[in-house]
Short mmCIF file of C-alpha atoms and ligand atoms in Angstrom, two decimals:
data_model
loop_
_atom_site.label_atom_id
_atom_site.label_comp_id
_atom_site.label_asym_id
_atom_site.label_seq_id
_atom_site.Cartn_x
_atom_site.Cartn_y
_atom_site.Cartn_z
CA UNK A 104 -84.82 -17.47 12.05
CA UNK A 105 -81.89 -19.45 10.90
CA UNK A 106 -79.62 -21.23 13.30
CA UNK A 107 -75.97 -20.55 12.90
CA UNK A 108 -73.88 -23.63 12.94
CA UNK A 109 -71.57 -23.63 15.91
CA UNK A 110 -68.14 -25.35 16.10
CA UNK A 111 -68.27 -28.20 18.49
CA UNK A 112 -66.15 -28.00 21.70
CA UNK A 113 -63.89 -31.03 20.86
CA UNK A 114 -62.77 -29.36 17.60
CA UNK A 115 -61.82 -26.12 19.41
CA UNK A 116 -59.73 -28.17 21.79
CA UNK A 117 -57.88 -29.89 18.92
CA UNK A 118 -57.23 -26.48 17.29
CA UNK A 119 -55.84 -24.97 20.47
CA UNK A 120 -53.64 -28.00 21.04
CA UNK A 121 -52.25 -27.79 17.49
CA UNK A 122 -51.53 -24.08 17.88
CA UNK A 123 -49.74 -24.65 21.18
CA UNK A 124 -47.73 -27.50 19.67
CA UNK A 125 -46.66 -25.30 16.72
CA UNK A 126 -45.55 -22.49 19.02
CA UNK A 127 -43.58 -24.98 21.14
CA UNK A 128 -41.84 -26.41 18.07
CA UNK A 129 -41.01 -22.95 16.77
CA UNK A 130 -39.64 -21.87 20.15
CA UNK A 131 -37.53 -25.00 20.38
CA UNK A 132 -36.12 -24.45 16.89
CA UNK A 133 -35.30 -20.81 17.57
CA UNK A 134 -33.76 -21.62 20.95
CA UNK A 135 -31.64 -24.36 19.41
CA UNK A 136 -30.48 -22.03 16.70
CA UNK A 137 -29.45 -19.38 19.19
CA UNK A 138 -27.99 -21.59 21.86
CA UNK A 139 -25.95 -23.76 19.53
CA UNK A 140 -23.47 -20.98 19.01
CA UNK A 141 -20.66 -22.22 16.91
CA UNK A 142 -17.83 -21.92 19.30
CA UNK A 143 -15.22 -24.45 18.23
CA UNK A 144 -16.07 -26.61 21.24
CA UNK A 145 -19.50 -27.24 19.74
CA UNK A 146 -17.99 -28.84 16.74
CA UNK A 147 -17.70 -32.54 17.26
CA UNK A 148 -16.42 -33.58 13.90
CA UNK A 149 -12.85 -32.75 13.16
CA UNK A 150 -11.20 -34.19 10.18
CA UNK A 151 -7.68 -33.57 9.04
CA UNK A 152 -6.24 -33.53 5.63
CA UNK A 153 -2.97 -32.41 4.13
CA UNK A 154 -2.91 -28.98 2.67
CA UNK A 155 -1.00 -28.51 -0.55
CA UNK A 156 1.36 -26.33 1.40
CA UNK A 157 4.14 -27.77 3.44
CA UNK A 158 3.57 -27.70 7.17
CA UNK A 159 0.05 -26.32 6.95
CA UNK A 160 -2.90 -28.54 7.66
CA UNK A 161 -6.60 -27.97 7.61
CA UNK A 162 -9.00 -28.54 10.46
CA UNK A 163 -12.41 -28.98 8.96
CA UNK A 164 -15.41 -28.52 11.15
CA UNK A 165 -18.92 -29.14 9.95
CA UNK A 166 -22.09 -28.28 11.76
CA UNK A 167 -25.64 -29.00 10.81
CA UNK A 168 -28.20 -27.12 12.87
CA UNK A 169 -31.93 -27.38 12.48
CA UNK A 170 -31.97 -24.32 10.21
CA UNK A 171 -28.46 -24.19 8.81
CA UNK A 172 -25.37 -25.92 7.45
CA UNK A 173 -21.91 -24.67 8.19
CA UNK A 174 -18.52 -25.75 6.99
CA UNK A 175 -15.41 -24.05 8.28
CA UNK A 176 -11.80 -24.74 7.38
CA UNK A 177 -9.23 -23.58 9.90
CA UNK A 178 -5.59 -23.46 8.80
CA UNK A 179 -3.18 -25.09 11.21
CA UNK A 180 0.42 -23.90 11.12
CA UNK A 181 3.35 -24.71 13.35
CA UNK A 182 2.59 -21.64 15.45
CA UNK A 183 -0.28 -22.07 17.89
CA UNK A 184 -0.46 -18.29 18.45
CA UNK A 185 -0.92 -17.69 14.74
CA UNK A 186 -3.51 -20.47 14.58
CA UNK A 187 -5.42 -18.89 17.45
CA UNK A 188 -5.32 -15.44 15.88
CA UNK A 189 -6.73 -16.75 12.60
CA UNK A 190 -9.28 -18.92 14.42
CA UNK A 191 -10.46 -15.88 16.39
CA UNK A 192 -11.15 -14.01 13.14
CA UNK A 193 -12.94 -17.02 11.67
CA UNK A 194 -15.00 -17.38 14.84
CA UNK A 195 -15.98 -13.72 14.55
CA UNK A 196 -17.34 -14.53 11.09
CA UNK A 197 -19.16 -17.46 12.64
CA UNK A 198 -20.67 -15.35 15.41
CA UNK A 199 -21.92 -12.87 12.81
CA UNK A 200 -23.52 -15.71 10.88
CA UNK A 201 -25.32 -17.05 13.96
CA UNK A 202 -26.47 -13.60 15.00
CA UNK A 203 -27.93 -13.06 11.57
CA UNK A 204 -29.88 -16.30 11.48
CA UNK A 205 -31.03 -16.23 15.11
CA UNK A 206 -34.79 -15.98 15.52
CA UNK A 207 -35.31 -16.57 11.84
CA UNK A 208 -36.49 -19.50 9.84
CA UNK A 209 -35.31 -20.27 6.32
CA UNK A 210 -37.72 -20.64 3.44
CA UNK A 211 -39.42 -24.04 3.27
CA UNK A 212 -37.07 -26.78 2.24
CA UNK A 213 -34.02 -24.56 2.47
CA UNK A 214 -31.20 -24.07 4.94
CA UNK A 215 -29.10 -21.05 5.87
CA UNK A 216 -25.52 -21.69 4.96
CA UNK A 217 -22.04 -20.64 5.97
CA UNK A 218 -18.87 -21.50 4.02
CA UNK A 219 -15.52 -20.46 5.39
CA UNK A 220 -12.16 -21.33 3.93
CA UNK A 221 -8.66 -19.95 3.46
CA UNK A 222 -6.06 -19.43 0.79
CA UNK A 223 -2.35 -19.57 1.34
CA UNK A 224 -1.20 -16.65 -0.77
CA UNK A 225 2.46 -17.42 -0.22
CA UNK A 226 4.55 -19.52 2.10
CA UNK A 227 8.17 -18.47 1.91
CA UNK A 228 10.45 -19.81 4.60
CA UNK A 229 8.80 -18.78 7.84
CA UNK A 230 6.72 -16.08 6.19
CA UNK A 231 3.10 -16.93 5.56
CA UNK A 232 0.69 -14.70 3.65
CA UNK A 233 -2.80 -16.01 4.21
CA UNK A 234 -6.36 -14.94 3.61
CA UNK A 235 -9.57 -16.27 5.14
CA UNK A 236 -12.88 -15.73 3.46
CA UNK A 237 -16.45 -16.52 4.37
CA UNK A 238 -19.73 -16.58 2.49
CA UNK A 239 -23.02 -16.35 4.33
CA UNK A 240 -26.31 -17.27 2.73
CA UNK A 241 -28.86 -16.06 5.22
CA UNK A 242 -31.87 -15.84 2.96
CA UNK A 243 -31.13 -12.26 1.92
CA UNK A 244 -31.20 -11.30 -1.74
CA UNK A 245 -27.42 -11.31 -1.85
CA UNK A 246 -25.03 -13.70 -0.17
CA UNK A 247 -22.62 -11.89 2.11
CA UNK A 248 -18.85 -12.07 1.94
CA UNK A 249 -16.19 -11.23 4.44
CA UNK A 250 -12.45 -11.50 4.15
CA UNK A 251 -9.42 -10.96 6.33
CA UNK A 252 -5.74 -11.39 5.58
CA UNK A 253 -2.34 -11.27 7.20
CA UNK A 254 1.31 -11.95 6.67
CA UNK A 255 2.94 -13.78 9.57
CA UNK A 256 6.42 -14.68 10.61
CA UNK A 257 5.82 -18.22 11.88
CA UNK A 258 9.21 -18.31 13.60
CA UNK A 259 8.30 -15.42 15.90
CA UNK A 260 4.52 -16.05 15.82
CA UNK A 261 4.07 -12.34 15.08
CA UNK A 262 2.14 -10.65 12.35
CA UNK A 263 4.27 -8.70 9.89
CA UNK A 264 2.30 -5.48 9.52
CA UNK A 265 2.76 -2.44 7.32
CA UNK A 266 4.38 -0.74 10.30
CA UNK A 267 6.85 -3.61 10.57
CA UNK A 268 7.96 -3.52 6.94
CA UNK A 269 8.09 0.27 6.65
CA UNK A 270 9.89 0.68 9.97
CA UNK A 271 11.25 4.21 10.46
CA UNK A 272 9.60 5.47 7.30
CA UNK A 273 6.12 4.21 8.19
CA UNK A 274 4.38 7.59 8.03
CA UNK A 275 5.72 8.55 4.62
CA UNK A 276 5.73 5.01 3.31
CA UNK A 277 2.11 4.35 4.22
CA UNK A 278 0.97 7.73 2.91
CA UNK A 279 2.55 6.93 -0.44
CA UNK A 280 1.21 3.38 -0.41
CA UNK A 281 -2.35 4.60 0.20
CA UNK A 282 -2.05 7.00 -2.73
CA UNK A 283 -0.97 4.10 -4.94
CA UNK A 284 -3.84 1.93 -3.66
CA UNK A 285 -6.38 4.67 -4.36
CA UNK A 286 -4.96 5.28 -7.82
CA UNK A 287 -5.22 1.60 -8.63
CA UNK A 288 -8.80 1.45 -7.35
CA UNK A 289 -9.66 4.50 -9.48
CA UNK A 290 -8.05 2.84 -12.51
CA UNK A 291 -9.99 -0.39 -11.96
CA UNK A 292 -13.28 1.44 -11.42
CA UNK A 293 -12.79 3.51 -14.58
CA UNK A 294 -12.05 0.35 -16.54
CA UNK A 295 -15.23 -1.30 -15.28
CA UNK A 296 -17.26 1.88 -15.64
CA UNK A 297 -18.06 2.01 -11.92
CA UNK A 298 -18.33 5.46 -10.31
CA UNK A 299 -15.46 6.21 -7.90
CA UNK A 300 -16.84 7.11 -4.49
CA UNK A 301 -14.17 9.26 -2.81
CA UNK A 302 -15.76 9.13 0.64
CA UNK A 303 -16.10 5.39 0.52
CA UNK A 304 -12.56 4.82 -0.74
CA UNK A 305 -11.09 7.20 1.85
CA UNK A 306 -13.00 5.39 4.59
CA UNK A 307 -11.59 2.05 3.45
CA UNK A 308 -8.03 3.10 2.63
CA UNK A 309 -6.26 4.73 5.56
CA UNK A 310 -3.83 3.97 8.36
CA UNK A 311 -6.66 2.97 10.69
CA UNK A 312 -8.24 0.41 8.37
CA UNK A 313 -5.25 -1.08 6.57
CA UNK A 314 -2.61 -2.53 8.85
CA UNK A 315 -2.08 -5.89 7.16
CA UNK A 316 -1.00 -6.87 3.68
CA UNK A 317 -0.42 -9.88 1.45
CA UNK A 318 2.87 -10.68 -0.27
CA UNK A 319 2.00 -12.98 -3.21
CA UNK A 320 5.58 -12.89 -4.52
CA UNK A 321 8.84 -11.06 -3.89
CA UNK A 322 7.89 -8.20 -6.21
CA UNK A 323 4.26 -7.56 -5.26
CA UNK A 324 2.22 -6.28 -2.31
CA UNK A 325 -1.52 -6.98 -2.32
CA UNK A 326 -4.65 -5.72 -0.60
CA UNK A 327 -8.07 -7.30 -0.93
CA UNK A 328 -11.30 -5.42 -0.44
CA UNK A 329 -14.37 -7.60 0.03
CA UNK A 330 -17.62 -7.14 -1.81
CA UNK A 331 -19.45 -3.96 -0.90
CA UNK A 332 -16.49 -2.17 0.71
CA UNK A 333 -15.22 -0.03 -2.16
CA UNK A 334 -18.08 -0.46 -4.60
CA UNK A 335 -21.57 -1.93 -4.48
CA UNK A 336 -22.16 -5.61 -3.73
CA UNK A 337 -22.91 -6.30 -7.36
CA UNK A 338 -19.52 -4.94 -8.44
CA UNK A 339 -17.81 -7.67 -6.45
CA UNK A 340 -14.57 -7.66 -4.48
CA UNK A 341 -11.57 -5.58 -5.51
CA UNK A 342 -7.97 -6.71 -5.40
CA UNK A 343 -5.15 -4.20 -5.53
CA UNK A 344 -1.72 -5.59 -6.47
CA UNK A 345 1.15 -3.13 -6.54
CA UNK A 346 4.74 -3.55 -7.72
CA UNK A 347 7.12 -3.31 -4.79
CA UNK A 348 9.66 -1.44 -6.94
CA UNK A 349 7.82 1.86 -6.45
CA UNK A 350 8.01 1.57 -2.66
CA UNK A 351 11.59 0.39 -2.29
CA UNK A 352 12.87 3.55 -0.70
CA UNK A 353 10.48 3.01 2.19
CA UNK A 354 10.99 -0.72 2.50
CA UNK A 355 14.45 -0.86 3.98
CA UNK A 356 13.55 -2.77 7.15
CA UNK A 357 14.82 -6.22 8.01
CA UNK A 358 11.42 -7.87 7.53
CA UNK A 359 10.80 -6.09 4.24
CA UNK A 360 14.10 -7.42 2.89
CA UNK A 361 13.12 -10.93 3.88
CA UNK A 362 9.77 -10.73 2.17
CA UNK A 363 10.56 -8.74 -0.93
CA UNK A 364 13.39 -8.27 -3.39
CA UNK A 365 14.63 -5.00 -1.97
CA UNK A 366 17.84 -3.38 -3.05
CA UNK A 367 19.35 -1.71 -0.01
CA UNK A 368 19.94 1.97 -0.68
CA UNK A 369 23.59 2.90 -0.53
CA UNK A 370 24.65 -0.69 0.03
CA UNK A 371 23.86 -2.22 -3.31
CA UNK A 372 26.56 -3.53 -5.64
CA UNK A 373 30.28 -3.66 -4.94
CA UNK A 374 31.86 -0.53 -6.27
CA UNK A 375 35.17 1.15 -5.65
CA UNK A 376 34.01 4.70 -5.21
CA UNK A 377 36.51 7.32 -6.34
CA UNK A 378 37.61 10.04 -3.94
CA UNK A 379 34.76 12.42 -3.30
CA UNK A 380 35.31 16.15 -3.27
CA UNK A 381 32.79 17.83 -1.03
CA UNK A 382 30.93 20.91 -2.13
CA UNK A 383 31.69 24.54 -1.38
CA UNK A 384 29.38 24.86 1.64
CA UNK A 385 30.65 23.31 4.84
CA UNK A 386 27.66 21.15 5.68
CA UNK A 387 29.55 19.69 8.63
CA UNK A 388 29.04 22.96 10.45
CA UNK A 389 26.07 24.50 8.69
CA UNK A 390 22.60 22.95 8.67
CA UNK A 391 22.27 22.04 5.00
CA UNK A 392 19.08 20.98 3.29
CA UNK A 393 18.47 20.03 -0.34
CA UNK A 394 15.34 20.92 -2.28
CA UNK A 395 15.03 18.75 -5.39
CA UNK A 396 12.59 19.30 -8.24
CA UNK A 397 11.51 16.54 -10.64
CA UNK A 398 9.73 16.27 -13.98
CA UNK A 399 10.58 19.73 -15.35
CA UNK A 400 11.48 22.05 -16.80
CA UNK A 401 7.98 23.41 -17.08
CA UNK A 402 5.93 26.60 -17.19
CA UNK A 403 6.60 27.46 -13.52
CA UNK A 404 10.34 26.76 -13.51
CA UNK A 405 11.36 30.34 -14.41
CA UNK A 406 9.41 31.73 -11.49
CA UNK A 407 11.04 29.14 -9.21
CA UNK A 408 14.52 30.10 -10.44
CA UNK A 409 13.70 33.76 -9.71
CA UNK A 410 12.68 32.88 -6.14
CA UNK A 411 15.79 30.79 -5.52
CA UNK A 412 18.06 33.53 -6.88
CA UNK A 413 16.42 36.26 -4.82
CA UNK A 414 16.72 34.17 -1.62
CA UNK A 415 20.26 32.88 -2.22
CA UNK A 416 19.00 29.33 -2.21
CA UNK A 417 20.45 26.51 -4.30
CA UNK A 418 18.49 23.49 -5.45
CA UNK A 419 18.61 20.49 -7.80
CA UNK A 420 16.58 19.72 -10.90
CA UNK A 421 15.98 16.23 -12.24
CA UNK A 422 14.89 16.82 -15.79
CA UNK A 423 12.79 14.80 -18.16
CA UNK A 424 14.63 14.72 -21.49
CA UNK A 425 11.56 15.42 -23.58
CA UNK A 426 11.07 18.75 -21.78
CA UNK A 427 14.59 20.02 -22.36
CA UNK A 428 14.39 21.17 -26.00
CA UNK A 429 11.48 23.53 -25.30
CA UNK A 430 13.27 25.04 -22.29
CA UNK A 431 16.96 25.06 -23.10
CA UNK A 432 17.19 28.66 -21.81
CA UNK A 433 16.02 27.47 -18.40
CA UNK A 434 18.55 24.63 -18.39
CA UNK A 435 21.30 27.13 -19.15
CA UNK A 436 20.08 29.31 -16.31
CA UNK A 437 19.94 26.42 -13.80
CA UNK A 438 23.57 25.68 -14.49
CA UNK A 439 24.69 29.31 -14.49
CA UNK A 440 22.93 29.99 -11.19
CA UNK A 441 24.60 27.11 -9.36
CA UNK A 442 21.93 24.42 -9.24
CA UNK A 443 22.62 20.74 -9.81
CA UNK A 444 21.06 19.24 -12.92
CA UNK A 445 20.30 15.52 -12.98
CA UNK A 446 18.60 13.02 -15.25
CA UNK A 447 15.03 11.91 -14.62
CA UNK A 448 15.10 9.74 -17.80
CA UNK A 449 14.12 10.74 -21.30
CA UNK A 450 10.38 10.09 -21.01
CA UNK A 451 9.77 9.14 -17.38
CA UNK A 452 9.97 5.38 -17.77
CA UNK A 453 9.86 3.12 -14.74
CA UNK A 454 13.31 1.59 -15.00
CA UNK A 455 13.72 -1.77 -13.21
CA UNK A 456 12.09 -3.93 -15.89
CA UNK A 457 13.75 -2.31 -18.92
CA UNK A 458 16.40 -4.01 -21.06
CA UNK A 459 19.93 -2.82 -20.13
CA UNK A 460 20.49 -0.94 -23.39
CA UNK A 461 17.09 0.77 -23.20
CA UNK A 462 17.67 1.60 -19.55
CA UNK A 463 21.10 3.10 -20.23
CA UNK A 464 19.81 5.22 -23.07
CA UNK A 465 16.78 6.42 -21.05
CA UNK A 466 19.19 7.91 -18.52
CA UNK A 467 22.10 8.90 -20.76
CA UNK A 468 20.11 10.71 -23.49
CA UNK A 469 19.28 13.34 -20.88
CA UNK A 470 22.94 13.61 -19.88
CA UNK A 471 23.91 14.28 -23.49
CA UNK A 472 21.18 16.88 -24.00
CA UNK A 473 22.16 18.71 -20.81
CA UNK A 474 25.88 18.54 -21.56
CA UNK A 475 25.24 20.06 -24.99
CA UNK A 476 23.64 23.08 -23.30
CA UNK A 477 25.81 23.47 -20.18
CA UNK A 478 29.08 21.87 -21.22
CA UNK A 479 29.06 19.91 -17.95
CA UNK A 480 28.78 16.18 -17.36
CA UNK A 481 25.66 14.92 -15.55
CA UNK A 482 26.45 12.51 -12.72
CA UNK A 483 23.22 12.39 -10.74
CA UNK A 484 19.93 10.81 -11.67
CA UNK A 485 16.60 10.21 -9.99
CA UNK A 486 14.65 7.11 -11.04
CA UNK A 487 11.00 7.85 -11.95
CA UNK A 488 8.64 6.86 -9.08
CA UNK A 489 11.77 6.01 -7.09
CA UNK A 490 11.84 2.56 -8.65
CA UNK A 491 15.21 0.90 -8.12
CA UNK A 492 16.33 -2.64 -8.78
CA UNK A 493 19.37 -4.71 -9.80
CA UNK A 494 19.14 -3.56 -13.43
CA UNK A 495 19.10 0.10 -12.37
CA UNK A 496 22.14 -0.32 -10.16
CA UNK A 497 23.99 -2.06 -13.00
CA UNK A 498 23.16 0.80 -15.33
CA UNK A 499 24.32 3.39 -12.78
CA UNK A 500 27.58 1.51 -12.53
CA UNK A 501 28.04 1.46 -16.32
CA UNK A 502 27.20 5.15 -16.60
CA UNK A 503 29.26 6.11 -13.53
CA UNK A 504 26.30 7.90 -11.94
CA UNK A 505 24.62 8.13 -8.53
CA UNK A 506 20.89 7.81 -7.89
CA UNK A 507 19.44 10.49 -5.63
CA UNK A 508 16.43 9.35 -3.67
CA UNK A 509 14.91 11.49 -0.92
CA UNK A 510 14.27 11.52 2.81
CA UNK A 511 11.23 13.82 2.85
CA UNK A 512 8.38 12.96 0.52
CA UNK A 513 6.13 15.97 0.06
CA UNK A 514 3.69 13.97 -2.12
CA UNK A 515 3.10 17.29 -3.85
CA UNK A 516 1.90 15.48 -6.99
CA UNK A 517 -0.94 13.97 -5.00
CA UNK A 518 -1.92 16.93 -2.84
CA UNK A 519 -1.90 20.08 -4.96
CA UNK A 520 -2.04 22.34 -1.95
CA UNK A 521 0.78 24.76 -1.08
CA UNK A 522 0.00 24.74 2.61
CA UNK A 523 0.09 20.94 2.89
CA UNK A 524 3.35 20.86 0.92
CA UNK A 525 4.86 23.55 3.16
CA UNK A 526 3.71 21.64 6.23
CA UNK A 527 5.34 18.39 5.12
CA UNK A 528 8.65 20.08 4.34
CA UNK A 529 8.78 21.94 7.65
CA UNK A 530 7.75 18.86 9.63
CA UNK A 531 10.33 16.69 7.87
CA UNK A 532 13.23 19.13 7.75
CA UNK A 533 16.49 17.84 9.24
CA UNK A 534 20.11 18.70 8.53
CA UNK A 535 21.13 16.65 5.49
CA UNK A 536 17.55 16.03 4.37
CA UNK A 537 16.73 15.63 0.68
CA UNK A 538 13.26 16.92 -0.14
CA UNK A 539 11.38 15.89 -3.25
CA UNK A 540 9.12 18.37 -5.04
CA UNK A 541 7.89 18.82 -8.61
CA UNK A 542 8.27 22.17 -10.34
CA UNK A 543 5.64 21.23 -12.94
CA UNK A 544 2.96 21.96 -10.30
CA UNK A 545 2.14 25.59 -9.54
CA UNK A 546 1.15 24.67 -5.97
CA UNK A 547 4.65 23.31 -5.35
CA UNK A 548 6.43 26.36 -6.79
CA UNK A 549 4.08 28.59 -4.77
CA UNK A 550 5.08 26.82 -1.55
CA UNK A 551 8.80 27.51 -2.01
CA UNK A 552 9.07 31.16 -0.79
CA UNK A 553 7.43 30.28 2.51
CA UNK A 554 9.57 27.13 2.88
CA UNK A 555 12.75 29.16 2.35
CA UNK A 556 11.69 31.88 4.80
CA UNK A 557 10.81 29.42 7.57
CA UNK A 558 13.90 27.23 7.23
CA UNK A 559 16.38 30.08 6.76
CA UNK A 560 14.99 31.50 10.00
CA UNK A 561 15.88 28.15 11.58
CA UNK A 562 19.43 28.52 10.29
CA UNK A 563 19.24 26.20 7.28
CA UNK A 564 21.27 26.71 4.12
CA UNK A 565 19.64 25.55 0.90
CA UNK A 566 22.28 23.63 -1.04
CA UNK A 567 22.40 21.73 -4.30
CA UNK A 568 23.01 17.97 -4.36
CA UNK A 569 26.58 18.62 -5.53
CA UNK A 570 27.19 20.95 -2.59
CA UNK A 571 25.71 18.43 -0.18
CA UNK A 572 27.39 15.30 -1.51
CA UNK A 573 30.15 16.32 -3.89
CA UNK A 574 30.24 15.82 -7.67
CA UNK A 575 29.27 12.12 -7.77
CA UNK A 576 28.81 10.82 -4.25
CA UNK A 577 28.25 7.11 -4.73
CA UNK A 578 28.56 5.90 -8.33
CA UNK A 579 26.56 2.74 -8.96
CA UNK A 580 24.54 3.29 -5.80
CA UNK A 581 21.76 5.39 -4.38
CA UNK A 582 21.76 8.07 -1.69
CA UNK A 583 18.75 9.49 0.11
CA UNK A 584 20.12 11.83 2.76
CA UNK A 585 23.39 13.23 3.98
CA UNK A 586 24.57 11.81 7.30
NI1 NI B 81 8.91 12.02 -11.79
#
């Protein structure tokens, strides 16, 4: 019979004591981690240093907990409300960090880490575009990133939102902006070979999620999507920078003009407008509305002309020069049947950045081609993507032409759906409205009979641009609706 060796009582006692001590230490560490929440009041060390931007300072606060290191930079502007708003967002980042590391211990010899800083994207007078970003290393495989950005008016202490800069045209303006953002994301993804996740992009790009913007310069609007929002973590963050020129029509508000180089529609250069002869329809007493069709002529234009003729409706066509030769019969018909023909440039170039001679010829080549067919001078043009700018106005002045913008954007090039197009026209219809459509899309041409039926029932007359405004309403300028 062998005797098992037993552990002596004093050793058991030592073991128990050690275990208890370890538990106590662990509990203390966890409690300290969770109770030392990083509200700004907990930060004892403030240091100040000059930021490279005038009037903006940095409040640095460092914290070293038992399990973590944290460094946060708060921007300090002349507006305490703005400072508080930014600090609140930064503190939300901080709360998330502390929630993530609560009740957890880092690997031996390591610390959890939080780094929060900001970038002044632009400071222009009282307008400040600023972005805060945080990185959290919480022992996960990937570090986490979060970002938030705003544009503020420091004089009023208010954020300048998309709603502020779009003003009255916010619904249409934002809808168009979101299309541009999505297109740019798709372009970037294709370039990088990343699959485009429609659901994910739609969830990130909409009126509920995007209210703020960055204005890096007077010609650009920018949106930043943090890592993991549009694509996977590994694909990194995505920045979308868009030229403001394409959104000018919608950016006619006071704040937009302060932030961006916006040419006011209808109030651009000095010009002594000649006497204007109004059209044949008395739009003072009749509810007039103008359907305009861009980018044609195309394969569906003949059908559209048939519809318009049958329903006694007049419209306007802004033609791309390259399409004219193949369809000169249609151009002849447009003129003979009382529609206005305008230039949409020779090959759909975005105009504002072109050299003056190139710009003039882009517009005028179409005029010449049309005049050869119809014998009539072209006085109206529509700039591709609606992009206007000083150079475009100068060209209009030289060519003695008027730019026709629009007041109802059907976005029919983005949504190829006759019912949606119909819905947007009916919802936006007002006396004097100018509606933009594209006759190169079957879905747009298909929507026209129903649009005409519904609006004629409401007493509208479909008139051409010449009937609505006269032969050349505002040479050297742009018009977007009749008053
Ligand atoms: Ni176009």
